[in-house]
Each structure stands twice: as structure tokens, then as C-alpha cells.
Amino acid sequence: MLCATFLSYIISGVIINPPWEEVLQASITPIFHSDAAFLMMAIGIIGTTITPWGQFYIQAAVVDKGITAKDYKYTFWDVMLGAFFTWLIAFFVIVATAATLNSNHIEIETVKDAAIALEPLAGKYASMLFSFGLLGASMLAAFVLPLSSAYAVCEAFGFESGVSKDTKEAPVFFGVYTVIILLGAGIALWPGISLTQVMLASQVINGVLLPPILIFMVLIANNQVIMGEYKNSNWYNIVAWLFTIVLIVLTLMLLLSTVAPELMAGLMELLGL
């Protein structure tokens, strides 16, 4: 069900049939702007892809499922394939919206607008598929994000946790899980609230919070006592530290462009950017 849901993004992108040569060229051509809007979007995209909650969820789920070191290769490919399809789906979401909404200068205020606006430009099936994809993504997030929070809270304070447990064995775990679901639903149903702004704000916060989490994750992954033979390789360290440094720089630039835009503009001019 969820697999078909997320594949609908890819199908939408194919149905729209954008100028693929231009798409591929833009995909490998770096573009950078120093204004706050661009920096917020860049941090938000990273923050919603390499999420802080994801770091907690993956390790907690591995423990919960009873995966041991001998199963490492299967877990490795599970994560790698998941990361690949995350990139692929995000790519087609960007392609679909850029080829229809952005090229026609259509402003999006709600996620409903995004799905409806695709219909006259790309046909009713693209709009329906995009809507179906949004529903699947929303349902997944509504259950997995509260689950990662429940894992993190219980691990931090030493409470029993696990989806295989019952409410008597792990009352705090299921209590936190339920409260966060209700809290999220309450925010989403709040009259007059802009869900697109809430989503963007949460993604940017994710991006800002990610660097310190990644720093500790890399330090743990390089601890010979903890990791043994599974200690990080030099290649993984290079990639991890590169992403961490880039996020720190982007966050500092966003702060500077918001607090002192003139100073930020002068700095960019000095750097020739």
C-alpha cells in the first residue's frame, strides 16, 4: 500500500513529461542564493530528508526488532535502499511541481492547492496520484514520528518501550505515543492554521537541530570500543562530516541573513557569491 502510494509521485512526474534534458542539467548544476528564503528552503529540504528523529527511530527500531550483529548486512541494505528511494521520490516531487506549478507561477498556500493546481496543467490523473502520494506520506509521518519520540523519551528516562509490548508492560511508551498523535492531530485541525508554514518551520527546525546530533552520531560510530569491527570507514566519515559542516554553515548564514541582511549581503559580495 505505502509502496504504491510513494510510487505515485514517480508516476505523476512521468505523466507530466517535463523537459528531461533541462531537468537533468539543472540536477547537476549547483545554484546558491544568500537570501533567507533560499537558505530556509535548503535547510528545510535537508532537515526533512536526513531527519533528527530518524536517527533515533532507526536505532530504536533495530533494537526493538531484535536485530543482532549477524543481521547487519540485511539492515545495511534496508537503510541504503530506503535512502535511495527517499531521494528518488523527493526528486520526482520537485520535478512534478517545478514543471507545472513553478513554471506557471502558481502560488501554493496549502497542500490541497498543490494537488488541485496540477490537474489543469497535467491532467486529472497526475493530480489524483499526487494527492494519493500526499495521503500516504501523511499517514506514515503521523504514526512513525510519534513512535520515534516515544522511543527517545523512554530510552532517555529508562522506561520500558517497544511495539511488541502491551500497555501493561510499557505504559509510558504507549502513553507518550498516544499523546503525541493527539497533539499532532490537534495542531493540524486548529482553525486557520497554515499547515504549509507549520511543515516548513518543522523542517527548518529539523535542519538546525541535525548538526549536533550528527556530531555525536559520528563520534559514536568511530568509537572502537562500541562499534568494534563495524567502526566507520574513512569514506563514511568524510560524507558525514561534510554534511554536518554544510548544515552548520547554512544555519549560521540563515541566522545572519535574518538578523543582519546588509552584513550578509556584504559578506557574499566579498566572497564573490
Short mmCIF file of C-alpha atoms in Angstrom, two decimals:
data_model
loop_
_atom_site.label_atom_id
_atom_site.label_comp_id
_atom_site.label_asym_id
_atom_site.label_seq_id
_atom_site.Cartn_x
_atom_site.Cartn_y
_atom_site.Cartn_z
CA MET A 1 0.00 0.00 0.00
CA LEU A 2 2.64 2.52 1.08
CA CYS A 3 4.96 1.42 -1.73
CA ALA A 4 2.24 2.10 -4.31
CA THR A 5 1.47 5.40 -2.63
CA PHE A 6 5.02 6.69 -2.89
CA LEU A 7 5.41 5.37 -6.43
CA SER A 8 2.51 7.65 -7.35
CA TYR A 9 4.92 10.60 -7.10
CA ILE A 10 7.13 9.00 -9.74
CA ILE A 11 4.14 8.22 -11.97
CA SER A 12 2.96 11.84 -11.65
CA GLY A 13 6.36 13.10 -12.75
CA VAL A 14 6.36 10.79 -15.78
CA ILE A 15 2.79 11.73 -16.79
CA ILE A 16 3.67 15.42 -16.71
CA ASN A 17 6.58 14.71 -19.10
CA PRO A 18 8.82 17.70 -18.25
CA PRO A 19 11.77 18.75 -20.45
CA TRP A 20 14.06 15.96 -19.21
CA GLU A 21 17.22 17.42 -20.71
CA GLU A 22 16.66 20.62 -18.74
CA VAL A 23 15.78 18.62 -15.62
CA LEU A 24 18.99 16.58 -15.76
CA GLN A 25 21.09 19.66 -16.44
CA ALA A 26 19.55 21.53 -13.51
CA SER A 27 20.05 18.47 -11.28
CA ILE A 28 23.83 18.60 -11.67
CA THR A 29 24.21 22.39 -11.83
CA PRO A 30 24.63 23.92 -8.35
CA ILE A 31 22.60 27.06 -7.63
CA PHE A 32 23.05 29.13 -4.49
CA HIS A 33 21.47 32.31 -3.14
CA SER A 34 22.24 34.01 0.15
CA ASP A 35 18.72 35.33 0.88
CA ALA A 36 16.83 33.97 3.89
CA ALA A 37 14.08 32.32 1.81
CA PHE A 38 16.55 30.22 -0.19
CA LEU A 39 18.53 29.27 2.92
CA MET A 40 15.36 28.27 4.79
CA MET A 41 14.28 26.06 1.89
CA ALA A 42 17.73 24.47 1.59
CA ILE A 43 17.90 23.72 5.33
CA GLY A 44 14.29 22.50 5.27
CA ILE A 45 14.92 20.05 2.43
CA ILE A 46 17.95 18.62 4.23
CA GLY A 47 16.11 18.62 7.56
CA THR A 48 13.17 16.66 6.16
CA THR A 49 15.42 14.14 4.40
CA ILE A 50 18.15 13.46 6.99
CA THR A 51 15.86 13.99 9.95
CA PRO A 52 16.94 14.16 13.61
CA TRP A 53 14.04 11.92 14.62
CA GLY A 54 15.16 9.39 12.01
CA GLN A 55 18.47 8.90 13.81
CA PHE A 56 16.61 7.94 16.97
CA TYR A 57 13.96 5.86 15.22
CA ILE A 58 16.32 3.66 13.19
CA GLN A 59 18.46 2.59 16.15
CA ALA A 60 15.42 2.08 18.39
CA ALA A 61 13.65 0.02 15.70
CA VAL A 62 16.76 -2.15 15.27
CA VAL A 63 16.78 -2.89 19.00
CA ASP A 64 13.00 -3.40 19.10
CA LYS A 65 13.14 -5.94 16.25
CA GLY A 66 15.93 -7.87 17.98
CA ILE A 67 18.41 -7.42 15.14
CA THR A 68 21.92 -8.59 16.03
CA ALA A 69 25.36 -8.04 14.51
CA LYS A 70 24.99 -11.13 12.29
CA ASP A 71 22.00 -9.45 10.62
CA TYR A 72 23.97 -6.27 9.98
CA LYS A 73 24.28 -6.76 6.19
CA TYR A 74 20.49 -7.01 5.83
CA THR A 75 19.94 -3.91 7.93
CA PHE A 76 22.62 -2.11 5.94
CA TRP A 77 20.86 -2.74 2.63
CA ASP A 78 17.49 -1.96 4.18
CA VAL A 79 18.76 1.52 5.12
CA MET A 80 20.59 2.04 1.83
CA LEU A 81 17.58 1.12 -0.30
CA GLY A 82 15.37 3.29 1.89
CA ALA A 83 17.73 6.24 1.43
CA PHE A 84 17.80 5.70 -2.34
CA PHE A 85 14.02 5.64 -2.70
CA THR A 86 13.72 8.67 -0.42
CA TRP A 87 15.97 10.57 -2.82
CA LEU A 88 14.13 9.22 -5.89
CA ILE A 89 10.68 10.19 -4.63
CA ALA A 90 11.84 13.64 -3.49
CA PHE A 91 13.39 14.14 -6.94
CA PHE A 92 10.09 13.42 -8.71
CA VAL A 93 8.11 15.60 -6.28
CA ILE A 94 10.40 18.51 -7.18
CA VAL A 95 10.20 17.68 -10.90
CA ALA A 96 6.40 17.46 -10.87
CA THR A 97 5.85 20.73 -9.02
CA ALA A 98 8.58 22.65 -10.86
CA ALA A 99 7.33 21.60 -14.31
CA THR A 100 3.75 22.61 -13.57
CA LEU A 101 3.32 24.99 -10.66
CA ASN A 102 6.61 26.89 -10.65
CA SER A 103 6.79 27.26 -14.44
CA ASN A 104 3.28 28.73 -14.42
CA HIS A 105 3.98 30.97 -11.38
CA ILE A 106 1.25 29.37 -9.27
CA GLU A 107 1.34 30.23 -5.56
CA ILE A 108 0.68 27.36 -3.14
CA GLU A 109 -0.90 28.15 0.22
CA THR A 110 -1.97 24.62 1.22
CA VAL A 111 -1.03 21.07 0.21
CA LYS A 112 -4.54 20.80 -1.25
CA ASP A 113 -3.67 23.65 -3.62
CA ALA A 114 -0.64 21.72 -4.85
CA ALA A 115 -2.71 18.69 -5.84
CA ILE A 116 -5.58 20.68 -7.38
CA ALA A 117 -3.27 23.02 -9.31
CA LEU A 118 -1.68 20.06 -11.10
CA GLU A 119 -4.97 18.97 -12.68
CA PRO A 120 -5.46 21.61 -15.42
CA LEU A 121 -1.76 21.54 -16.23
CA ALA A 122 -1.01 17.82 -16.19
CA GLY A 123 -4.38 16.08 -16.24
CA LYS A 124 -6.68 14.75 -13.54
CA TYR A 125 -4.68 11.56 -13.09
CA ALA A 126 -1.49 13.43 -12.15
CA SER A 127 -3.47 15.42 -9.59
CA MET A 128 -5.12 12.29 -8.18
CA LEU A 129 -1.81 10.43 -7.98
CA PHE A 130 -0.11 13.38 -6.28
CA SER A 131 -2.97 13.57 -3.77
CA PHE A 132 -2.69 9.83 -3.14
CA GLY A 133 1.03 10.23 -2.51
CA LEU A 134 0.44 13.07 -0.05
CA LEU A 135 -2.08 10.93 1.84
CA GLY A 136 0.38 8.05 2.14
CA ALA A 137 3.21 10.32 3.27
CA SER A 138 0.95 11.97 5.84
CA MET A 139 -0.26 8.66 7.25
CA LEU A 140 3.30 7.37 7.53
CA ALA A 141 4.52 10.52 9.27
CA ALA A 142 1.51 10.58 11.61
CA PHE A 143 2.48 7.20 13.06
CA VAL A 144 6.27 6.98 12.70
CA LEU A 145 7.24 10.40 14.10
CA PRO A 146 5.31 9.97 17.37
CA LEU A 147 6.80 6.46 17.59
CA SER A 148 10.35 7.82 17.35
CA SER A 149 9.56 10.39 20.06
CA ALA A 150 8.15 7.69 22.34
CA TYR A 151 11.28 5.60 21.81
CA ALA A 152 13.55 8.57 22.59
CA VAL A 153 11.68 9.61 25.75
CA CYS A 154 11.57 6.08 27.16
CA GLU A 155 15.22 5.39 26.37
CA ALA A 156 16.28 8.68 27.97
CA PHE A 157 14.43 8.02 31.23
CA GLY A 158 14.79 4.24 31.37
CA PHE A 159 11.17 3.24 30.75
CA GLU A 160 10.21 0.02 29.01
CA SER A 161 9.49 0.51 25.30
CA GLY A 162 8.62 -1.47 22.20
CA VAL A 163 5.70 -2.01 19.83
CA SER A 164 5.73 -5.72 20.68
CA LYS A 165 4.94 -4.90 24.32
CA ASP A 166 1.43 -4.38 25.66
CA THR A 167 0.18 -1.36 27.59
CA LYS A 168 0.80 -3.05 30.95
CA GLU A 169 4.44 -3.78 30.11
CA ALA A 170 5.16 -0.34 28.60
CA PRO A 171 2.52 2.14 29.83
CA VAL A 172 4.75 5.22 29.47
CA PHE A 173 5.76 4.26 25.94
CA PHE A 174 2.18 3.91 24.70
CA GLY A 175 1.07 6.91 26.73
CA VAL A 176 3.68 9.20 25.13
CA TYR A 177 2.90 7.73 21.71
CA THR A 178 -0.83 8.40 22.07
CA VAL A 179 -0.41 11.93 23.46
CA ILE A 180 1.90 12.97 20.62
CA ILE A 181 -0.52 11.62 17.99
CA LEU A 182 -3.38 13.56 19.60
CA LEU A 183 -1.24 16.69 19.92
CA GLY A 184 -0.22 16.49 16.25
CA ALA A 185 -3.83 15.98 15.17
CA GLY A 186 -4.91 18.92 17.31
CA ILE A 187 -2.37 21.23 15.68
CA ALA A 188 -3.32 20.04 12.19
CA LEU A 189 -7.03 20.64 12.86
CA TRP A 190 -6.54 24.04 14.52
CA PRO A 191 -8.80 26.54 12.68
CA GLY A 192 -6.99 28.94 10.37
CA ILE A 193 -3.53 27.44 10.82
CA SER A 194 -1.30 27.25 7.73
CA LEU A 195 -0.11 23.65 7.52
CA THR A 196 2.45 24.52 4.84
CA GLN A 197 4.04 27.05 7.19
CA VAL A 198 3.96 24.51 10.03
CA MET A 199 5.63 21.92 7.80
CA LEU A 200 8.27 24.34 6.57
CA ALA A 201 9.01 25.56 10.10
CA SER A 202 9.33 21.99 11.42
CA GLN A 203 11.64 21.06 8.54
CA VAL A 204 13.88 24.07 9.14
CA ILE A 205 13.99 23.25 12.88
CA ASN A 206 14.94 19.68 11.94
CA GLY A 207 17.78 21.01 9.80
CA VAL A 208 19.04 23.32 12.55
CA LEU A 209 18.93 20.55 15.19
CA LEU A 210 20.59 17.97 12.96
CA PRO A 211 24.30 19.05 13.18
CA PRO A 212 24.81 18.41 16.94
CA ILE A 213 23.04 15.04 16.60
CA LEU A 214 25.21 14.11 13.62
CA ILE A 215 28.35 15.11 15.50
CA PHE A 216 27.56 12.69 18.34
CA MET A 217 26.45 10.00 15.88
CA VAL A 218 29.78 10.19 14.02
CA LEU A 219 31.74 10.15 17.29
CA ILE A 220 29.87 7.05 18.42
CA ALA A 221 30.30 5.40 15.01
CA ASN A 222 34.07 5.92 15.33
CA ASN A 223 34.34 4.54 18.85
CA GLN A 224 36.27 1.28 18.57
CA VAL A 225 35.05 0.05 21.98
CA ILE A 226 31.38 0.45 20.99
CA MET A 227 31.49 -0.43 17.30
CA GLY A 228 34.33 -2.95 17.09
CA GLU A 229 34.77 -4.16 13.51
CA TYR A 230 31.79 -2.06 12.40
CA LYS A 231 33.58 1.19 13.15
CA ASN A 232 33.05 3.89 10.50
CA SER A 233 35.29 3.84 7.44
CA ASN A 234 37.13 6.95 6.26
CA TRP A 235 34.66 7.36 3.37
CA TYR A 236 31.63 7.42 5.70
CA ASN A 237 33.42 9.90 7.95
CA ILE A 238 34.13 12.24 5.04
CA VAL A 239 30.47 12.19 3.92
CA ALA A 240 29.11 12.59 7.47
CA TRP A 241 31.43 15.47 8.44
CA LEU A 242 30.82 17.18 5.09
CA PHE A 243 27.05 17.19 5.59
CA THR A 244 27.47 18.35 9.19
CA ILE A 245 29.74 21.26 8.24
CA VAL A 246 27.46 22.30 5.36
CA LEU A 247 24.43 22.35 7.67
CA ILE A 248 26.27 24.38 10.30
CA VAL A 249 27.37 26.92 7.66
CA LEU A 250 23.84 27.17 6.19
CA THR A 251 22.33 27.65 9.66
CA LEU A 252 24.80 30.42 10.52
CA MET A 253 24.12 32.08 7.16
CA LEU A 254 20.36 31.91 7.77
CA LEU A 255 20.80 33.48 11.20
CA LEU A 256 23.00 36.23 9.76
CA SER A 257 20.71 36.94 6.80
CA THR A 258 17.74 37.25 9.17
CA VAL A 259 19.39 39.38 11.85
CA ALA A 260 21.75 41.45 9.68
CA PRO A 261 20.82 41.16 5.96
CA GLU A 262 23.10 44.07 4.97
CA LEU A 263 26.08 42.42 6.61
CA MET A 264 25.21 39.14 4.93
CA ALA A 265 24.97 40.81 1.52
CA GLY A 266 28.34 42.48 2.04
CA LEU A 267 29.92 39.19 3.06
CA MET A 268 28.54 37.42 -0.02
CA GLU A 269 29.81 40.21 -2.26
CA LEU A 270 33.23 39.97 -0.62
CA LEU A 271 33.27 36.19 -1.28
CA GLY A 272 32.08 36.71 -4.85
CA LEU A 273 28.88 34.69 -4.35
#
